[in-house]
Coordinates of C-alpha atoms and ligand atoms in Angstrom, one line a residue:
M30 CA 90.9 94.1 57.0
S31 CA 90.3 90.4 57.0
L32 CA 87.2 88.7 56.0
L33 CA 88.1 85.9 58.1
P34 CA 85.3 85.9 60.9
P35 CA 86.6 86.8 64.3
R36 CA 87.7 83.6 66.1
L37 CA 85.0 83.1 68.9
A38 CA 86.2 81.9 72.4
R39 CA 86.9 79.0 73.5
K40 CA 84.4 77.7 75.5
A41 CA 85.0 75.7 78.8
L42 CA 82.4 74.0 81.4
V43 CA 83.2 74.2 85.1
T44 CA 81.4 71.8 87.3
G45 CA 81.3 72.6 91.2
V46 CA 81.6 76.6 89.7
T47 CA 80.4 77.8 93.4
G48 CA 82.6 76.2 95.4
Q49 CA 86.4 77.6 96.0
D50 CA 88.4 76.3 93.1
G51 CA 85.4 76.8 90.8
S52 CA 85.0 80.5 91.4
Y53 CA 89.0 80.6 90.7
L54 CA 89.0 79.0 87.9
A55 CA 86.0 80.9 86.5
E56 CA 87.7 84.1 87.3
L57 CA 90.9 83.1 85.2
L58 CA 89.6 81.2 82.3
V59 CA 87.0 84.9 82.2
Q60 CA 90.5 87.3 82.2
K61 CA 91.9 85.0 79.2
G62 CA 89.0 85.4 76.9
Y63 CA 86.7 82.3 77.7
E64 CA 82.9 81.6 77.4
V65 CA 82.4 80.0 80.9
W66 CA 79.4 78.4 81.9
G67 CA 79.6 77.2 84.9
M68 CA 77.8 73.8 86.4
M69 CA 75.4 74.8 89.4
R70 CA 73.2 72.1 91.6
R71 CA 69.8 73.5 92.1
S72 CA 69.8 75.1 96.2
S73 CA 66.4 76.7 97.5
L74 CA 68.5 79.6 97.5
R75 CA 71.1 81.1 95.2
N76 CA 74.4 79.6 96.1
T77 CA 77.1 82.2 94.4
Q78 CA 78.3 83.9 96.4
R79 CA 82.3 83.0 95.7
L80 CA 81.6 84.5 92.2
S81 CA 80.3 87.6 93.2
P82 CA 83.0 89.9 92.1
L83 CA 82.9 88.0 88.6
E84 CA 79.0 88.5 88.6
Y85 CA 79.8 92.4 89.4
A86 CA 82.6 92.8 87.3
M87 CA 80.4 91.5 84.4
R88 CA 78.1 94.0 84.4
R89 CA 80.3 96.4 83.0
E90 CA 81.7 94.5 80.2
D91 CA 80.2 91.6 77.8
T92 CA 78.9 88.5 79.8
R93 CA 81.4 85.9 79.7
L94 CA 80.0 83.9 82.5
H95 CA 76.9 81.7 82.2
L96 CA 75.3 79.6 84.8
C97 CA 73.3 76.5 84.4
H98 CA 71.5 74.2 86.9
G99 CA 72.9 70.7 86.6
D100 CA 74.1 67.7 89.0
L101 CA 76.8 65.3 89.0
S102 CA 73.9 62.7 90.1
D103 CA 71.7 62.9 87.4
T104 CA 73.1 62.2 84.1
S105 CA 69.8 63.8 81.7
S106 CA 71.1 67.2 82.9
I107 CA 74.8 66.9 82.3
R108 CA 73.7 65.5 78.8
R109 CA 71.8 68.2 78.4
I110 CA 74.1 70.8 79.4
L111 CA 77.1 69.1 77.9
D112 CA 74.9 69.0 74.4
E113 CA 73.8 72.4 74.9
V114 CA 76.7 74.2 75.5
R115 CA 79.5 72.2 73.6
P116 CA 82.6 73.2 74.9
D117 CA 86.4 73.0 74.5
E118 CA 87.5 72.3 77.5
I119 CA 85.7 70.3 80.5
Y120 CA 86.6 70.6 84.2
N121 CA 85.1 68.3 86.7
L122 CA 85.3 70.5 90.2
G123 CA 82.1 69.2 91.5
A124 CA 81.7 66.8 94.4
Q125 CA 81.4 66.1 97.8
S126 CA 85.1 67.4 99.2
H127 CA 85.1 66.8 102.7
V128 CA 86.6 64.0 104.2
H129 CA 84.9 63.6 107.5
V130 CA 81.8 64.0 105.7
S131 CA 82.1 61.1 103.1
F132 CA 82.2 58.9 106.7
E133 CA 78.9 60.0 107.4
M134 CA 77.6 59.9 103.8
P135 CA 79.8 57.4 102.0
E136 CA 77.2 56.2 99.8
Y137 CA 76.3 60.0 98.8
T138 CA 79.8 60.4 97.8
A139 CA 80.3 57.7 95.9
D140 CA 77.5 58.2 93.7
V141 CA 78.5 62.1 93.2
T142 CA 82.0 62.2 93.5
G143 CA 82.4 58.9 91.8
V144 CA 80.4 58.3 89.7
G145 CA 79.3 61.5 88.6
T146 CA 83.0 62.0 86.9
V147 CA 81.8 58.1 84.3
R148 CA 78.8 60.1 83.6
M149 CA 80.3 63.0 82.4
L150 CA 82.9 61.1 80.6
E151 CA 80.3 59.0 79.0
A152 CA 78.3 61.6 78.3
I153 CA 81.3 62.9 76.3
H154 CA 81.8 59.7 74.9
Q155 CA 78.7 59.4 73.5
L156 CA 77.9 62.7 72.2
Q157 CA 81.3 62.7 70.1
L158 CA 82.5 65.6 71.6
P159 CA 86.4 66.2 71.0
A160 CA 86.4 68.6 74.1
K161 CA 89.6 68.3 76.8
F162 CA 88.9 66.3 80.4
Y163 CA 90.2 67.8 83.6
Q164 CA 89.4 65.8 86.8
A165 CA 90.0 66.9 90.1
S166 CA 92.3 64.2 91.7
T167 CA 93.6 64.5 95.1
S168 CA 96.6 64.1 97.7
E169 CA 93.8 61.7 99.5
L170 CA 94.7 59.1 96.6
Y171 CA 97.7 58.9 98.8
G172 CA 96.5 58.7 102.1
K173 CA 98.2 56.1 104.4
V174 CA 101.6 56.9 102.0
R175 CA 103.5 54.7 100.9
E176 CA 106.6 56.8 99.8
T177 CA 107.7 60.7 100.5
P178 CA 107.4 63.2 99.0
Q179 CA 105.0 61.8 96.9
T180 CA 104.6 61.9 92.7
E181 CA 102.9 60.6 90.3
T182 CA 104.1 57.4 91.0
T183 CA 103.4 56.6 94.0
P184 CA 101.4 53.8 95.0
F185 CA 97.5 54.8 95.9
H186 CA 96.1 53.8 99.6
P187 CA 93.1 55.6 100.4
R188 CA 91.7 55.9 103.9
S189 CA 88.2 57.3 103.4
P190 CA 85.2 57.2 101.5
Y191 CA 86.1 60.2 99.9
G192 CA 89.6 58.8 98.7
A193 CA 87.9 55.7 97.5
A194 CA 85.3 58.0 95.7
K195 CA 88.5 59.8 94.0
A196 CA 90.3 56.8 93.3
Y197 CA 87.2 55.4 91.3
S198 CA 87.5 58.4 89.5
F199 CA 91.0 58.3 88.7
E200 CA 90.6 54.9 87.0
I201 CA 87.9 55.8 85.0
T202 CA 89.3 59.3 83.7
R203 CA 92.8 56.9 82.6
V204 CA 90.4 54.5 81.1
Y205 CA 88.4 56.6 78.6
R206 CA 91.7 58.1 78.1
E207 CA 93.6 55.2 77.0
S208 CA 90.4 53.6 75.2
Y209 CA 89.2 56.3 73.2
A210 CA 92.2 58.7 73.0
M211 CA 90.5 61.5 74.9
F212 CA 92.3 64.0 76.2
A213 CA 91.6 63.2 79.5
V214 CA 93.6 64.4 82.6
N215 CA 94.4 64.2 86.5
G216 CA 95.5 67.2 88.3
I217 CA 96.7 65.3 91.9
L218 CA 95.9 68.4 93.7
F219 CA 97.3 68.4 97.0
N220 CA 95.5 70.7 100.0
H221 CA 94.9 74.4 98.6
E222 CA 93.2 77.2 100.9
S223 CA 92.6 81.1 100.5
P224 CA 89.8 83.4 101.9
R225 CA 87.3 81.3 100.1
R226 CA 87.6 77.9 101.7
G227 CA 85.0 76.1 103.2
E228 CA 84.4 77.0 106.9
T229 CA 84.6 73.7 108.2
F230 CA 87.9 73.1 106.5
V231 CA 90.3 73.1 109.2
T232 CA 92.5 75.9 107.3
R233 CA 89.6 78.4 107.3
K234 CA 88.1 77.0 110.2
I235 CA 91.2 78.6 112.3
T236 CA 91.5 81.7 110.4
R237 CA 88.1 82.1 111.7
A238 CA 88.2 81.3 115.0
A239 CA 91.5 83.5 115.1
A240 CA 90.1 86.8 114.0
A241 CA 86.9 86.2 116.0
I242 CA 88.4 85.4 119.5
A243 CA 90.7 88.3 118.6
A244 CA 87.5 90.5 118.0
G245 CA 85.9 88.8 121.9
R246 CA 83.4 87.1 119.9
Q247 CA 84.2 83.8 120.2
R248 CA 86.5 82.1 123.5
V249 CA 87.9 78.9 122.1
L250 CA 88.9 77.2 118.8
K251 CA 88.2 73.1 119.1
L252 CA 90.2 71.0 116.9
G253 CA 90.8 67.3 115.7
N254 CA 94.4 66.0 115.1
L255 CA 97.1 68.7 116.0
E256 CA 99.6 66.3 114.2
A257 CA 98.5 65.7 111.2
R258 CA 100.3 67.3 108.4
R259 CA 99.2 68.9 105.0
D260 CA 101.5 70.3 102.0
W261 CA 99.2 73.6 101.7
G262 CA 99.2 75.7 99.1
F263 CA 97.2 79.0 97.9
A264 CA 94.1 78.2 95.3
G265 CA 94.6 80.8 93.1
D266 CA 97.9 79.4 92.2
F267 CA 96.2 75.7 91.6
V268 CA 93.9 76.7 89.1
E269 CA 96.1 77.9 87.2
A270 CA 97.9 74.3 87.1
M271 CA 94.7 73.2 85.6
W272 CA 94.4 75.2 82.8
L273 CA 97.8 74.4 82.0
M274 CA 97.4 70.9 82.2
L275 CA 95.0 71.0 79.3
Q276 CA 96.9 73.4 77.1
A277 CA 100.0 71.1 77.3
Q278 CA 100.8 69.0 74.1
E279 CA 100.1 65.3 75.7
P280 CA 97.4 64.6 77.8
R281 CA 99.4 63.6 81.2
D282 CA 98.5 63.4 84.6
Y283 CA 100.2 65.7 87.4
V284 CA 101.0 66.3 91.0
I285 CA 100.8 70.0 92.0
A286 CA 102.2 70.7 95.1
T287 CA 104.3 72.9 97.1
G288 CA 106.4 70.8 98.6
E289 CA 106.4 71.6 102.0
T290 CA 104.3 69.8 104.4
H291 CA 103.7 71.9 108.1
A292 CA 101.1 70.7 111.0
V293 CA 98.0 71.8 111.6
R294 CA 99.8 73.3 114.8
E295 CA 101.8 75.5 113.0
F296 CA 98.9 76.2 110.7
C297 CA 96.9 77.2 114.4
S298 CA 100.5 79.2 115.7
L299 CA 101.1 81.4 112.6
A300 CA 97.3 82.1 112.4
F301 CA 96.6 83.0 116.0
D302 CA 100.1 85.0 115.7
R303 CA 99.1 86.8 112.8
A304 CA 95.1 87.7 115.3
G305 CA 98.0 89.1 117.6
L306 CA 97.5 86.4 120.2
P307 CA 100.7 84.1 120.3
L308 CA 99.7 80.4 121.4
S309 CA 102.0 78.5 123.8
W310 CA 101.1 74.7 123.7
Q311 CA 101.1 72.9 127.1
G312 CA 99.9 69.3 127.4
S313 CA 99.8 66.1 124.7
G314 CA 97.3 64.2 122.9
V315 CA 93.5 65.2 123.8
N316 CA 94.4 67.1 127.0
E317 CA 96.9 69.5 124.6
R318 CA 95.6 73.0 124.9
G319 CA 97.0 76.2 123.3
I320 CA 97.6 78.8 125.6
G321 CA 97.2 82.7 125.0
P322 CA 98.7 85.8 126.2
S323 CA 97.2 86.2 129.2
G324 CA 97.1 82.2 130.0
E325 CA 93.6 82.1 129.0
V326 CA 93.0 78.3 127.0
L327 CA 92.7 79.4 122.9
V328 CA 92.5 76.1 121.7
E329 CA 91.3 72.4 122.6
V330 CA 91.3 68.8 121.4
D331 CA 88.0 67.4 121.0
P332 CA 87.6 63.7 119.8
Q333 CA 84.8 64.5 117.6
F334 CA 86.7 66.2 115.0
F335 CA 89.4 62.5 114.7
R336 CA 88.4 60.5 112.0
P337 CA 88.0 57.0 112.0
A338 CA 91.4 56.5 109.5
E339 CA 93.8 59.6 109.3
V340 CA 96.1 60.4 106.1
D341 CA 99.0 61.5 108.4
L342 CA 101.7 63.3 106.2
L343 CA 100.7 64.5 102.5
I344 CA 104.0 66.5 101.0
G345 CA 103.8 66.6 96.9
D346 CA 106.8 66.4 94.5
A347 CA 105.6 68.8 91.4
T348 CA 108.9 68.1 89.5
R349 CA 106.8 67.2 86.6
A350 CA 104.7 70.1 86.3
R351 CA 107.8 72.3 86.6
N352 CA 109.2 70.6 83.9
D353 CA 106.3 69.8 81.3
L354 CA 104.2 72.6 82.3
G355 CA 106.0 75.6 83.9
W356 CA 104.2 75.1 86.5
K357 CA 105.0 76.3 90.3
P358 CA 103.6 78.0 93.3
K359 CA 103.8 82.0 93.7
V360 CA 102.1 82.1 97.6
T361 CA 104.3 81.3 100.3
F362 CA 102.8 79.5 103.4
E363 CA 103.2 82.2 106.0
Q364 CA 101.5 84.5 103.8
L365 CA 98.6 82.0 102.6
V366 CA 97.9 82.4 106.2
N367 CA 98.5 85.8 106.7
L368 CA 95.9 86.8 103.4
M369 CA 93.4 84.5 105.2
V370 CA 93.5 85.7 108.7
D371 CA 93.5 89.5 107.5
H372 CA 90.3 88.1 105.1
D373 CA 88.4 86.9 108.1
I374 CA 89.3 90.2 110.7
S375 CA 88.5 92.5 107.8
L376 CA 84.9 90.4 107.5
L377 CA 84.6 90.9 110.9
E378 CA 85.4 94.7 110.8
A379 CA 82.9 94.8 108.1
C380 CA 79.5 93.3 110.2
Ligands
NAP9 P1 84.6 73.0 97.1 O1 84.5 74.2 97.7 O2 83.9 72.2 98.2 O3 83.3 72.8 96.1 C1 82.7 71.7 96.0 C2 82.1 72.2 94.5 O4 80.8 71.1 94.0 C3 80.6 73.3 95.1 O5 80.3 73.8 94.2 C4 79.4 71.7 95.4 O6 78.5 72.9 95.1 C5 79.8 71.3 94.2 N1 79.0 70.2 94.7 C6 78.7 69.0 95.4 N2 77.9 68.2 94.8 C7 77.1 68.4 93.8 C8 76.7 67.6 92.9 N3 75.8 66.8 93.5 N4 76.3 68.2 91.4 C9 77.4 68.7 91.4 N5 78.0 70.2 92.1 C10 78.1 69.4 93.2 O7 85.8 71.7 96.8 P2 87.0 73.0 96.3 O8 87.8 73.1 97.3 O9 86.4 73.9 95.4 O10 87.6 71.3 95.2 C11 87.3 71.3 93.7 C12 87.6 70.1 93.6 O11 88.9 70.2 93.9 C13 87.2 69.2 94.3 O12 86.5 67.8 93.2 C14 87.5 68.2 95.6 O13 87.4 67.0 95.7 C15 88.9 68.4 94.8 N6 90.0 68.6 95.6 C16 90.4 69.7 95.8 C17 91.1 70.4 97.2 C18 91.8 71.3 98.1 O14 92.9 71.3 98.4 N7 90.5 72.0 97.9 C19 92.6 69.4 96.9 C20 92.8 68.0 95.6 C21 91.3 68.0 95.4 P3 77.3 73.8 96.2 O15 78.3 74.7 96.6 O16 76.2 73.6 95.5 O17 77.9 72.8 97.6
G4F10 O1 90.8 70.5 105.9 P1 90.4 69.1 106.2 O2 89.1 68.7 106.4 O3 91.2 68.9 105.1 P2 91.9 67.0 104.2 O4 91.2 66.2 105.1 O5 93.3 67.5 104.0 O6 91.0 67.3 102.8 C1 90.8 68.3 101.9 O7 92.4 68.4 100.8 C2 92.1 66.7 100.1 C3 93.5 67.3 99.2 O8 94.4 66.5 99.8 C4 91.0 67.1 99.0 F1 91.0 66.4 98.6 C5 90.0 67.2 100.0 O9 88.4 67.5 99.1 C6 89.8 68.3 101.2 O10 89.9 69.7 100.5 O11 91.6 68.5 107.2 C7 92.6 68.8 106.8 C8 93.5 67.8 108.3 C9 93.0 66.2 108.9 O12 93.9 65.2 109.1 C10 92.2 66.6 109.5 O13 92.3 65.5 110.6 O14 93.6 68.5 110.0 C11 93.0 67.3 110.5 N1 91.8 68.2 111.2 C12 92.1 68.7 112.7 N2 91.3 69.6 113.4 C13 91.0 69.0 111.4 C14 90.7 69.5 112.2 N3 90.1 69.0 110.2 C15 89.1 69.4 110.4 N4 88.2 69.6 108.9 N5 88.2 69.9 111.2 C16 89.1 70.3 112.5 O15 88.6 70.6 113.3

C-alpha cells in the first residue's frame, strides 16, 4: 500500500458555466476527474437548466461541480473566487456573446466581453496563481475577412462591438502571456452549435421554428441575411479542443474549425427537410421566401434581423490544432442539423 497521500483532483474554474459551452466543458472536466468550479452571475431565478444533466448525475456520486456567484464586471467577486478556489486551470467563457445585441449594448459588451478578461488576468497575476488560462476568442475577429480560409496568422478586422471587445481580450491575453510568462492561450473558435444553443442564435432559431411549424404551433420563420456563410461545428467537439490547449507543452493560440462553410439558407433547408417540410426558394433579397410542400410561405426575410455591418464568410483552417493537439471534429454538418432538429421536435412532443 502506498504511503503517499492520494493525488488531489485538479481544479478548474469555468466562467460562463451556465452557457452552452460552459455546460459541455463542465461535463467533460468532471468526466476527466476534475473538481469543477463554475462561476455564474446572480439572477432573480436560478439559471442552471443546461447543467441539469450534470447536477442530476452528481446526486448519485461525489459532488465534483461547485457553483459560485461572480460577475465579470466586478473585480472583487473575481478576486475572491480565484483566491478561494486557487484553480489549476481557468476557462474564461463568460461573455455578452450575441453579435446583434452588441450593437444595441456596445458599452456593456465592452465591459463584460472585453474588460472582463483583463479583470481575470490581472487578478491571477496579483494573486500569483500558477494557473493556466484559456480565453474564448472567436472567428468574429476576422470579420471582413482578409484571407480565406482563416488561420492563426490571418489579420483581424472585427465588424461589431462584440468583435472589437473580443479583439481586446485576444490581445490582452497575449500581453499577459508575454509579460508575465503566464500559460495563457486564445482558442479562436468558429461557430459551434448544439441543442443547448441560445434560442436567438440563427441555428437554434431555425431548428426550433422547423419543429414548431411541423407541429402546427408556428406559421412562419422570419430571418435576416440568408447569404451569410459560417463554419458550423458541434459544441461538444469544440470544448474538447479547449481542454487540449491547456494540456499542451507550450502556450499557443489555435484556430478551431471544421473547414467547411455553409450559408444560412442551406442550414434552413436541411433543418426543414429533417422536420418533414422540404423547402423551395423563390425571389431574392428581402423578397426571398422559403416555400413549403403545400405552397405555403414558411420562411421570410425581415430586415430587422440585418446587422449594421455583416460578417459575410467564415471558414477556418484548423491544421495547427490537428498537428499539435491531435484535434479534429467528429460531428458532421448534417449530423449537427439533424441532432438539433430532433431535439427540438422531442421538446415539443414532451409538452
Ligand atoms: P453563451 O451560451 O451566450 O454563454 C455565455 C455565458 O456567459 C453564460 O453563462 C452567461 O451567463 C455568461 N455571462 C454573461 N454575462 C456575464 C457576466 N457579466 N459575468 C459572468 N458571466 C456572464 O455563449 P457560448 O456559446 O457558450 O460561448 C462561450 C464563449 O465562447 C463566449 O465567450 C463566446 O463569446 C465565445 N465564443 C462562442 C462561439 C460559439 O459559436 N458558440 C464561438 C467563438 C467564441 P447567463 O447564463 O447568466 O446569461
Ligand atoms: O447565429 P448568429 O447570431 O452567430 P454569429 O453572429 O456568427 O456569432 C456567433 O458565432 C461567433 C463565432 O464566429 C461567436 F463569437 C459569437 O459569440 C456567436 O456565438 O448569426 C450567424 C449569421 C449572421 O451572419 C447573421 O446575420 O446568421 C445571420 N442571420 C440571419 N438571420 C441571423 C438571422 N442571425 C440571427 N441571430 N438571427 C437571425 O434571424
